[in-house]
XYZ file of C-alpha atoms in Angstrom:
720
model
C 104.873 109.270 101.582
C 102.858 110.991 104.194
C 99.621 109.186 104.260
C 97.859 106.410 102.789
C 95.122 109.105 102.245
C 96.471 111.064 99.056
C 92.992 113.199 96.967
C 94.352 115.361 94.227
C 92.100 117.968 93.183
C 91.677 118.108 89.450
C 89.644 120.868 87.395
C 88.796 120.075 84.369
C 89.184 123.465 82.872
C 89.762 127.049 84.097
C 87.747 129.126 86.269
C 86.197 126.194 87.932
C 87.538 127.266 91.703
C 89.630 124.655 92.315
C 91.655 126.436 95.376
C 88.034 127.245 96.918
C 87.180 123.339 96.478
C 90.423 122.722 98.026
C 89.528 125.391 101.338
C 87.111 123.974 101.599
C 87.359 120.143 101.561
C 89.816 121.030 104.097
C 87.597 122.758 106.288
C 84.738 119.754 106.217
C 87.412 117.217 107.081
C 88.472 119.606 110.492
C 84.422 119.354 111.067
C 84.825 115.527 110.623
C 87.403 115.501 113.112
C 89.965 114.188 110.281
C 93.834 115.443 110.487
C 93.895 117.021 107.034
C 97.077 118.033 105.111
C 97.455 120.344 101.630
C 99.823 120.691 99.028
C 99.844 122.440 95.627
C 102.909 120.349 93.897
C 103.147 122.887 90.907
C 102.594 126.611 90.991
C 100.401 128.260 87.985
C 102.421 130.267 85.039
C 102.914 134.199 86.737
C 101.843 132.673 90.996
C 103.155 135.471 93.008
C 105.227 134.379 95.855
C 103.885 132.696 98.142
C 101.794 130.925 96.324
C 98.460 131.932 96.618
C 96.628 128.259 97.375
C 99.615 127.526 99.647
C 99.204 130.955 101.304
C 95.924 130.358 101.988
C 95.888 127.677 103.601
C 98.729 128.473 105.728
C 96.238 131.563 106.865
C 93.198 129.933 107.456
C 94.836 125.984 108.977
C 97.471 125.097 111.721
C 99.321 123.960 108.356
C 102.102 125.008 106.634
C 102.518 123.756 103.452
C 105.401 123.224 101.209
C 105.748 126.198 98.625
C 105.294 124.832 95.600
C 107.671 123.730 92.194
C 107.348 126.981 90.201
C 105.380 126.721 86.791
C 108.538 127.895 84.353
C 111.091 125.392 86.022
C 108.270 122.717 85.605
C 108.051 123.714 82.360
C 112.168 123.647 81.882
C 112.464 119.911 83.111
C 109.166 118.759 81.195
C 111.178 120.529 77.854
C 114.231 118.618 78.550
C 112.588 115.214 79.010
C 113.486 115.343 82.131
C 109.184 114.590 83.247
C 110.690 111.707 86.007
C 112.695 114.300 87.660
C 109.951 116.394 88.108
C 108.013 114.068 89.604
C 110.542 112.387 92.226
C 110.666 116.489 93.397
C 106.965 116.648 93.644
C 107.330 112.985 95.411
C 109.708 114.981 97.643
C 107.593 117.821 97.989
C 104.604 115.674 99.287
C 106.503 113.759 102.154
C 107.114 117.443 103.674
C 103.636 117.673 104.288
C 102.207 117.219 108.318
C 102.746 113.314 108.892
C 100.370 113.237 111.465
C 97.895 113.848 108.102
C 95.361 111.027 107.609
C 94.461 112.889 104.214
C 96.498 115.108 102.408
C 94.400 117.737 99.565
C 96.368 118.179 96.682
C 95.644 120.573 94.284
C 96.295 119.886 90.212
C 97.220 122.643 87.247
C 94.539 124.044 86.326
C 94.583 123.329 81.760
C 94.435 126.289 79.755
C 95.118 126.841 76.013
C 98.022 127.890 76.739
C 99.190 124.841 78.522
C 96.893 121.822 77.244
C 99.485 119.457 78.676
C 98.059 120.574 82.653
C 96.282 117.392 82.090
C 98.871 115.183 81.313
C 100.647 116.203 84.549
C 98.052 115.713 86.690
C 97.732 112.848 85.126
C 101.034 111.907 86.302
C 101.310 113.566 89.882
C 98.026 110.962 90.645
C 100.231 108.163 89.441
C 103.251 109.450 91.103
C 101.714 110.237 94.717
C 99.266 107.078 93.903
C 96.578 109.213 94.801
C 92.592 108.766 94.244
C 90.965 112.123 92.243
C 88.622 114.139 92.812
C 87.442 115.803 89.044
C 86.405 119.442 89.576
C 84.364 120.970 87.020
C 81.718 123.804 86.807
C 79.604 125.762 83.276
C 81.983 127.626 80.885
C 81.961 131.451 80.882
C 78.272 130.938 78.583
C 76.456 129.090 81.077
C 76.477 125.948 79.130
C 75.455 122.982 81.194
C 74.978 120.046 78.387
C 78.069 118.995 77.780
C 79.679 118.753 81.674
C 79.109 115.125 81.846
C 80.553 114.635 78.964
C 83.541 116.633 80.161
C 83.935 115.151 83.173
C 83.915 111.931 81.597
C 86.918 112.348 79.219
C 89.149 113.981 81.682
C 88.072 110.964 83.805
C 89.636 108.783 81.212
C 93.182 109.896 81.974
C 92.877 108.245 85.521
C 91.406 104.844 84.065
C 88.059 105.978 83.041
C 85.034 106.572 84.958
C 84.855 103.806 87.243
C 88.232 103.120 88.131
C 88.610 102.962 91.673
C 90.952 105.872 91.355
C 88.419 108.170 91.295
C 86.577 109.216 94.266
C 84.073 111.176 91.652
C 83.195 114.645 90.808
C 82.168 118.239 91.999
C 80.450 120.363 90.621
C 81.361 124.533 90.644
C 79.024 127.627 90.656
C 76.087 125.943 89.254
C 73.188 128.363 88.286
C 70.337 127.848 90.770
C 67.861 130.534 91.899
C 68.658 132.332 94.222
C 65.697 133.284 97.187
C 64.462 136.752 97.383
C 66.399 138.438 100.472
C 69.374 136.550 99.359
C 69.895 138.584 95.584
C 68.462 141.978 97.749
C 71.150 141.451 100.479
C 73.516 144.135 101.159
C 76.580 143.443 100.476
C 78.248 142.265 103.610
C 79.970 139.156 103.966
C 78.595 137.203 107.258
C 77.122 133.775 107.756
C 77.547 131.839 104.504
C 74.627 131.671 102.182
C 72.735 128.719 101.445
C 69.854 127.852 98.943
C 67.874 125.523 100.154
C 68.193 122.223 99.730
C 64.699 120.988 97.710
C 65.923 123.650 95.366
C 69.117 122.638 94.842
C 68.044 118.708 94.193
C 65.691 119.996 91.614
C 67.776 122.609 89.671
C 70.513 119.764 89.668
C 68.165 117.299 89.044
C 68.952 116.218 85.240
C 72.126 117.209 85.685
C 72.985 114.874 88.185
C 72.089 111.723 86.019
C 73.853 112.707 83.635
C 76.650 112.428 85.426
C 75.349 109.321 86.514
C 75.124 108.205 83.651
C 78.990 108.406 82.523
C 79.531 106.498 85.392
C 80.860 108.929 87.805
C 79.333 109.230 91.436
C 78.459 113.273 91.431
C 80.325 114.240 95.124
C 78.776 118.139 95.596
C 77.168 120.754 93.600
C 77.996 123.848 94.548
C 75.471 127.206 93.638
C 76.846 129.991 91.846
C 76.510 132.445 94.766
C 77.036 135.877 93.758
C 78.600 136.517 97.435
C 81.221 134.600 97.363
C 82.810 136.789 94.342
C 82.694 140.167 96.048
C 85.879 141.910 95.758
C 86.696 144.818 98.040
C 87.029 148.175 96.870
C 90.972 148.013 97.086
C 90.388 145.133 95.070
C 89.208 146.603 92.649
C 91.651 150.009 92.827
C 94.713 147.885 93.260
C 94.205 145.510 89.820
C 92.910 148.797 87.859
C 96.064 150.696 89.242
C 93.891 153.108 90.422
C 95.567 155.698 92.703
C 93.222 156.363 95.903
C 92.006 159.647 96.407
C 90.146 158.684 99.896
C 90.930 155.319 101.186
C 88.146 155.331 103.375
C 86.433 151.342 104.325
C 87.699 150.658 101.195
C 89.425 147.259 102.461
C 86.108 146.680 103.975
C 83.302 147.396 101.556
C 82.367 144.629 98.906
C 81.424 145.626 95.055
C 77.863 143.698 94.708
C 77.501 145.564 91.377
C 80.008 148.040 88.999
C 77.712 150.585 86.682
C 79.679 152.808 84.260
C 77.565 156.134 84.661
C 78.037 159.346 82.085
C 73.915 159.942 81.741
C 72.612 163.152 83.785
C 71.603 162.562 87.250
C 67.897 162.067 86.777
C 68.077 159.131 84.813
C 71.476 157.436 86.588
C 69.831 157.287 90.392
C 68.553 154.049 89.755
C 72.049 152.708 89.582
C 72.167 154.067 93.447
C 72.105 150.707 95.437
C 74.316 149.324 98.166
C 77.607 147.618 97.301
C 77.428 149.609 93.556
C 80.686 150.836 92.241
C 80.514 153.927 90.235
C 82.330 154.959 86.808
C 82.135 158.349 86.020
C 84.482 160.561 84.484
C 86.059 162.578 87.107
C 85.046 166.025 85.431
C 81.366 165.130 85.864
C 80.553 166.903 89.320
C 77.147 166.390 89.025
C 77.211 163.089 89.416
C 79.937 162.958 92.184
C 77.916 165.133 93.932
C 74.570 163.012 93.297
C 76.395 159.970 94.635
C 77.740 161.772 97.919
C 74.330 163.301 98.447
C 73.049 159.662 98.313
C 75.843 158.366 100.553
C 74.633 160.762 102.834
C 71.444 159.688 102.952
C 72.055 156.091 103.858
C 73.558 154.018 100.488
C 76.531 152.309 101.440
C 78.348 152.742 97.796
C 81.292 150.411 97.329
C 82.976 153.261 96.089
C 83.166 155.745 93.210
C 86.176 155.446 90.894
C 86.542 158.793 89.033
C 87.584 158.463 85.400
C 90.279 160.523 82.502
C 92.939 161.011 85.253
C 90.190 164.538 86.707
C 89.763 165.076 90.787
C 87.039 166.764 92.161
C 87.794 170.568 92.962
C 89.019 171.823 96.456
C 86.083 173.776 96.270
C 83.707 170.437 95.614
C 85.729 168.703 97.643
C 84.569 170.858 100.790
C 80.751 170.506 100.095
C 81.633 166.311 100.218
C 83.516 166.714 103.724
C 80.482 164.677 105.603
C 81.053 162.050 102.683
C 84.986 161.588 103.504
C 83.895 160.595 107.067
C 81.544 158.532 106.409
C 84.431 156.452 104.622
C 83.573 156.459 100.899
C 86.259 155.038 98.893
C 86.825 157.389 96.390
C 89.762 157.014 93.699
C 90.772 157.449 90.140
C 92.450 156.428 87.188
C 93.813 158.246 83.510
C 92.325 155.960 81.562
C 88.777 156.923 79.947
C 85.781 155.731 80.788
C 85.567 152.882 78.073
C 88.689 151.348 78.446
C 87.970 151.133 82.399
C 84.883 149.334 81.768
C 86.625 147.297 79.170
C 89.153 145.951 82.132
C 86.933 146.023 84.602
C 85.251 142.979 82.204
C 88.543 140.529 83.284
C 88.662 141.512 86.337
C 90.020 138.705 88.712
C 87.511 137.255 91.281
C 89.844 134.969 93.004
C 89.860 135.360 96.787
C 92.911 137.414 98.105
C 95.351 136.190 100.192
C 95.109 138.924 102.426
C 91.176 138.932 102.472
C 90.738 136.643 105.632
C 86.586 137.468 105.769
C 86.046 136.119 102.438
C 88.072 133.215 102.835
C 86.144 132.133 105.506
C 83.103 132.484 103.944
C 84.018 130.413 101.270
C 86.166 127.381 103.188
C 82.220 127.723 105.107
C 80.327 127.333 101.987
C 81.648 124.839 99.968
C 81.850 122.627 103.130
C 78.704 123.249 103.902
C 77.480 122.082 100.307
C 79.676 118.877 101.422
C 78.755 115.642 103.385
C 81.181 115.008 106.069
C 79.903 111.163 106.692
C 80.389 110.604 102.418
C 83.977 112.156 102.946
C 84.852 110.383 106.159
C 84.268 107.284 104.696
C 86.436 107.611 102.080
C 89.168 106.377 104.755
C 87.631 103.433 105.009
C 87.100 102.363 101.461
C 90.399 100.218 100.482
C 92.314 100.891 97.110
C 95.109 98.889 96.387
C 98.048 101.230 97.103
C 101.043 101.447 94.845
C 104.537 102.258 94.825
C 105.160 104.465 91.613
C 108.366 105.151 89.949
C 109.042 108.462 91.439
C 108.159 107.530 94.910
C 110.392 104.926 95.056
C 113.523 106.623 93.214
C 112.631 109.261 96.015
C 112.330 106.549 98.938
C 115.842 105.191 97.608
C 117.372 108.238 97.777
C 116.391 109.132 101.236
C 116.803 105.829 102.460
C 120.675 106.032 101.183
C 121.356 109.468 102.143
C 120.596 108.454 105.438
C 122.327 105.305 105.497
C 125.653 106.953 104.846
C 127.882 104.127 103.469
C 130.645 103.935 101.402
C 130.612 102.065 97.876
C 133.906 100.691 96.520
C 133.461 101.442 92.145
C 136.465 98.990 90.470
C 134.999 100.414 86.905
C 136.912 103.804 88.120
C 138.188 105.375 84.730
C 134.825 103.867 83.253
C 132.594 107.265 81.872
C 129.008 106.562 83.158
C 130.716 105.262 86.675
C 132.274 108.456 86.869
C 129.348 110.741 86.102
C 127.213 108.801 88.762
C 130.318 108.897 91.092
C 129.950 112.179 91.099
C 126.070 112.565 91.176
C 126.088 110.479 94.668
C 128.860 112.337 95.855
C 127.111 115.893 95.314
C 123.438 114.523 96.387
C 124.998 112.757 99.855
C 124.019 109.260 98.240
C 127.256 107.557 98.645
C 130.907 108.398 99.485
C 132.018 105.954 96.519
C 135.347 105.111 96.478
C 136.605 104.914 92.900
C 139.536 102.156 91.910
C 141.908 102.826 89.019
C 144.825 104.792 88.356
C 144.322 108.614 89.385
C 146.262 109.684 86.123
C 143.737 107.684 84.060
C 140.250 108.813 86.078
C 141.335 112.401 85.920
C 141.912 111.886 82.411
C 139.014 110.376 81.463
C 136.663 112.081 83.849
C 137.983 115.349 81.371
C 137.042 113.339 78.319
C 133.488 112.347 79.569
C 133.149 116.446 80.392
C 132.991 115.212 84.861
C 133.907 117.086 87.197
C 134.638 115.094 90.114
C 134.738 116.931 93.851
C 137.801 117.162 95.219
C 136.857 115.279 98.256
C 135.868 112.333 96.156
C 138.035 108.877 97.124
C 140.565 107.421 94.459
C 142.532 104.443 95.263
C 145.429 103.222 92.649
C 145.070 99.500 92.645
C 149.077 99.586 91.889
C 149.468 101.394 94.988
C 147.387 99.650 97.636
C 147.220 95.514 96.334
C 149.958 94.873 98.362
C 148.311 95.005 101.861
C 146.029 92.630 101.214
C 148.192 89.299 99.242
C 148.415 87.950 102.789
C 144.688 88.359 103.495
C 143.605 86.418 100.711
C 146.078 83.858 100.684
C 144.887 83.406 104.304
C 141.339 82.973 103.103
C 142.001 80.970 100.499
C 144.654 78.706 100.578
C 142.483 75.506 101.461
C 141.999 76.552 97.273
C 145.499 76.043 96.485
C 145.902 79.804 97.160
C 149.629 81.452 96.515
C 151.031 84.392 96.970
C 152.626 84.715 93.436
C 148.222 83.790 92.449
C 147.576 86.238 95.034
C 149.175 88.911 93.589
C 147.662 88.376 90.216
C 144.474 87.965 90.868
C 144.280 91.349 93.071
C 145.118 93.204 89.416
C 141.458 92.335 89.282
C 140.106 95.699 90.622
C 136.461 93.813 91.088
C 138.677 90.741 93.413
C 140.520 94.414 94.929
C 137.082 96.020 95.512
C 135.372 92.331 97.245
C 138.088 92.130 99.749
C 138.403 95.796 100.869
C 134.689 94.500 101.658
C 135.394 91.706 103.189
C 137.725 92.716 105.479
C 134.736 95.781 106.511
C 136.723 99.055 104.716
C 133.608 99.147 102.399
C 129.951 98.969 102.807
C 129.359 97.126 99.453
C 130.570 97.452 95.781
C 128.866 98.236 92.329
C 130.404 96.997 89.135
C 129.333 95.175 85.776
C 129.398 98.334 83.259
C 131.997 96.779 82.358
C 132.504 93.541 83.435
C 130.667 90.702 82.765
C 128.244 89.222 85.628
C 129.887 86.241 86.161
C 133.385 88.930 86.643
C 131.147 90.589 89.308
C 130.039 87.695 91.335
C 132.791 84.955 91.078
C 135.049 87.281 93.754
C 131.805 87.445 95.862
C 130.820 84.031 96.250
C 134.707 83.363 97.042
C 135.663 85.844 99.623
C 131.873 87.286 100.811
C 129.581 83.828 100.393
C 126.224 83.182 100.894
C 124.530 84.748 104.345
C 123.922 82.345 107.075
C 120.140 82.085 105.963
C 120.934 81.636 102.574
C 120.971 79.031 100.268
C 122.005 80.832 97.114
C 122.556 83.640 95.744
C 119.528 85.478 93.253
C 118.977 88.006 91.628
C 116.286 91.141 90.957
C 115.414 93.560 88.872
C 112.965 96.321 89.770
C 110.840 96.930 86.875
C 109.573 101.001 86.912
C 106.366 100.579 85.330
C 103.996 103.487 84.516
C 101.865 103.047 87.225
C 103.855 101.459 89.526
C 107.074 99.282 90.524
C 107.449 95.608 90.590
C 110.352 93.116 91.250
C 111.976 90.595 88.408
C 113.630 87.488 89.689
C 116.052 85.832 88.631
C 116.907 87.327 85.492
C 120.798 87.509 86.680
C 122.323 84.328 88.194
C 120.719 80.964 88.000
C 120.650 79.438 84.623
C 118.013 76.465 85.222
C 116.548 76.128 88.934
C 115.648 73.244 91.050
C 112.293 73.661 92.294
C 113.729 73.855 95.751
C 116.176 76.781 94.269
C 113.028 78.390 92.788
C 111.213 78.254 95.993
C 114.915 79.499 97.628
C 114.342 82.498 95.109
C 110.925 83.378 95.605
C 111.022 83.978 99.479
C 114.501 86.030 98.908
C 112.689 88.556 96.471
C 109.497 88.808 98.540
C 112.129 90.233 101.312
C 113.727 92.246 98.706
C 110.231 93.650 98.002
C 109.216 93.868 101.642
C 112.609 95.995 102.093
C 112.172 98.176 99.717
C 108.182 99.283 99.911
C 106.626 96.689 97.498
C 103.924 94.348 99.278
C 104.748 91.048 98.027
C 102.196 89.238 96.204
C 104.384 86.868 94.194
C 103.493 85.371 91.145
C 105.496 81.974 89.680
C 105.426 82.609 86.084
C 104.537 79.655 83.692
C 103.520 78.715 80.484
C 100.137 77.637 82.341
C 97.962 78.700 84.622
C 96.485 76.105 87.389
C 95.910 73.046 86.238
C 95.298 73.589 82.715
C 99.004 72.491 81.018
C 101.241 69.423 82.318
C 104.833 69.176 81.937
C 107.740 69.121 83.987
C 108.586 72.510 83.889
C 104.950 73.283 84.863
C 104.912 70.684 88.299
C 108.764 72.362 88.556
C 107.209 75.337 89.473
C 104.472 73.846 90.680
C 106.662 72.583 94.065
C 108.668 75.901 94.440
C 105.245 77.271 94.602
C 104.258 74.280 97.755
C 107.678 74.649 99.173
C 107.815 78.519 99.548
C 104.399 78.232 101.152
C 105.514 75.288 103.582
C 108.305 77.703 104.251
C 106.523 81.047 104.749
C 103.157 80.202 105.030
C 101.869 83.557 105.726
C 103.517 84.454 101.877
C 100.759 86.022 99.588
C 102.062 83.585 96.743
C 100.466 81.738 94.064
C 101.221 79.552 90.732
C 101.390 78.656 88.347
C 100.295 81.543 86.768
C 100.986 82.900 82.910
C 101.745 86.651 82.932
C 98.859 88.066 81.855
C 96.865 86.162 84.528
C 99.328 88.018 87.159
C 98.871 91.553 85.997
C 95.378 91.792 84.069
C 92.691 91.846 86.570
C 90.152 90.557 83.859
C 92.328 87.648 82.930
C 92.718 86.477 86.249
C 89.014 86.311 87.054
C 89.172 84.145 83.957
C 92.161 82.458 84.392
C 91.865 81.842 87.956
C 89.465 83.774 89.920
C 90.357 82.152 93.217
C 94.383 82.927 93.092
C 95.342 85.457 95.649
C 97.940 86.911 93.471
C 96.112 87.031 89.876
C 95.708 89.941 88.467
C 97.262 92.071 91.339
C 101.071 90.238 91.403
C 103.932 92.592 92.492
C 106.515 89.839 92.285
C 107.308 87.844 89.061
C 109.355 84.725 89.958
C 110.673 83.027 86.292
C 111.353 79.961 85.484
C 114.879 79.920 84.808
C 117.148 82.684 83.339
C 116.257 82.310 79.888
C 112.279 83.710 80.670
C 113.599 85.923 82.866
C 116.701 87.603 81.271
C 114.639 87.733 78.360
C 111.433 89.207 79.847
C 113.042 92.032 81.584
C 114.950 93.382 78.561
C 111.956 92.888 76.310
C 109.736 95.022 78.819
C 112.675 96.794 79.315
C 113.537 98.311 75.607
C 110.052 98.247 73.759
C 108.130 100.103 76.583
C 111.242 101.977 77.451
C 111.049 101.069 81.563
C 113.569 101.880 83.740
C 114.607 98.644 85.051
C 117.138 99.206 88.716
C 119.382 96.193 88.763
C 119.924 93.366 89.503
C 120.109 93.543 92.588
C 121.914 90.540 94.273
C 120.205 88.380 96.715
C 121.949 85.909 99.240
C 124.685 87.529 100.021
C 126.722 87.891 103.482
C 128.027 91.855 102.307
C 125.970 93.374 99.114
C 127.777 93.132 96.074
C 125.601 94.639 92.969
C 126.131 93.760 89.105
C 125.510 96.681 86.401
C 124.070 95.880 83.465
C 126.888 96.548 80.370
C 124.299 98.963 79.067
C 123.233 100.608 82.004
C 122.657 103.944 81.661
C 124.347 106.736 84.313
C 120.638 106.367 86.419
C 121.114 103.154 87.030
C 124.406 103.029 88.386
C 123.218 105.883 90.620
C 120.217 103.890 91.875
C 121.751 100.989 92.161
C 124.387 102.272 94.299
C 121.376 103.831 96.484
C 120.640 100.023 96.150
C 123.781 98.566 97.737
C 123.724 101.192 100.843
C 120.354 100.757 101.530
C 121.431 96.822 101.882
C 124.361 97.511 103.371
C 122.634 99.131 106.341
C 119.849 96.534 106.350
C 122.466 93.610 106.699
C 123.904 95.655 109.079
C 121.041 95.584 111.152
C 120.813 92.013 110.858
C 123.990 90.927 111.873
C 123.299 93.383 115.329
C 120.330 91.378 115.947
């Protein structure tokens, strides 16, 4: 992740001005001296390229945010059930944001009737990016305000509820507030940002503020509905209507304050002649056209005149009106009749065009003027529990594995899932995989599985290479009675062969277990690789990808009934593994009893193990015995273990025995549809990792990535 302070700005519905709020937040943070970045991870449907919000930020700041994922691509991944793939891509996009930023403003997707799942997508992005949330809303098109607070509260439930620490508060945009007369009558020229008197604004929003606070939400700001912020240029209207320019004039600078359709007599339409008005009239009403030009020569700065019905002024009329052309009056025409044009006017897009730098500046400054810089700066001082989300964890795994560029041997070279995983790892640069097996059998298995193996992937035939390891194996195991004949027999097992390759440094790690048992995978490693100098035993952990965060379970695969000393070792090893993969370790020693509430040999063993681990590593945050619910749920923790530094917020769970650990991880994995990555073996001098025989292809891919990272870490440790 680029920063510990990611803020998702999420709209409650369409038309609330989400982009304007994001721009204003960026300007306010800039004024407070806070380095802020921006990312819109997923573009809106039918968005242009470059995407509008992204282009506006590039234009108005020194930042260069990445181009978002196209909405159609996001929709395709969601329809295929690949929501986790989409979220990993969102995390990867965020990783491109300037790393010097203290805060990253993230713009959410706008919900609509056609894309109702946008709310769920925003909620998933907030979890994936570990982002705090600002809700943005506005009165609907009817100006109704009575249900705004309830609407905000409903949206907030998707992020843990109004009182959740994840929700910073709400911004209400486009609030109807009486404008001072001088502002209402102002000429349509953008200059200083408009500003309602603070006292008037407070009175206007008093009831709304109280309603929002009653729902448990914090009002951050109320932005009045300033008409100036919606003033299009004459050229914008012409472009949206598809009108042809007869005279461009000042169309790129004249603002449309009002639009009037005129088909009456000149006498009855004079009251519509005002600065900033766009006059729409049938093209054959030359009397109205002449009246507008006379008024323009008299000093009224119209936004322009649009002639309908496909009629253009006659050359004689235009000769008379030549002086008005010099004044810059825009004149354009359309083939549509006045009624059709009027209907199209109602659906004009009022969003700020990318090329309207003047209006962008006014919008940014206006919104920023209504935000309290001190309040915003205070967000950086608020502590919020950091959670490493599953998409962020998996993204980090892949990126770190790529950087490690390690060679991993796969003894089960003709197993279909392993073949597919090897092809993915090769294609994505996760690791250089070495397949062990008969090349013909491997190619046949790949063909049956529909896997296209890369031409340059390494395939080693055990029948051709095993002989060169016989002498070395005899030398390593002669004290155990190893003979040449036994060595030949042992090396017929591809796991033993792959372990010998690892021992001799020909590969950096080994992954097996899709077919072989855990014992079959670990036994050669214990015989040849052995434990690391600082390890008393080999244990294992699973990385459990829960909906909101990744936690560590250990030991769920190796030690059946560990002693208190061994349980303490497992706790320390598991904490180190969590830390190595970006998870801050807070270790819960799990038991059927919390604190001193229960007694018995099993509880006492957990208590002793906790004390031993604390003694050996005093700075480790660890507590036990704790029941699982006390370790995970804050409300239970307050009741059962109010003084515990771990209860309610554990990230590493150490189970008292293999029976408990293995049962728990499988129950969580299968019942809650949780992806589990592992087991990762701890304590070996070189990385060997086991797979569950029910492993999915993605499980194997991530285990290969884990192994590559382990190899990199062990290499650094040995070098130091």
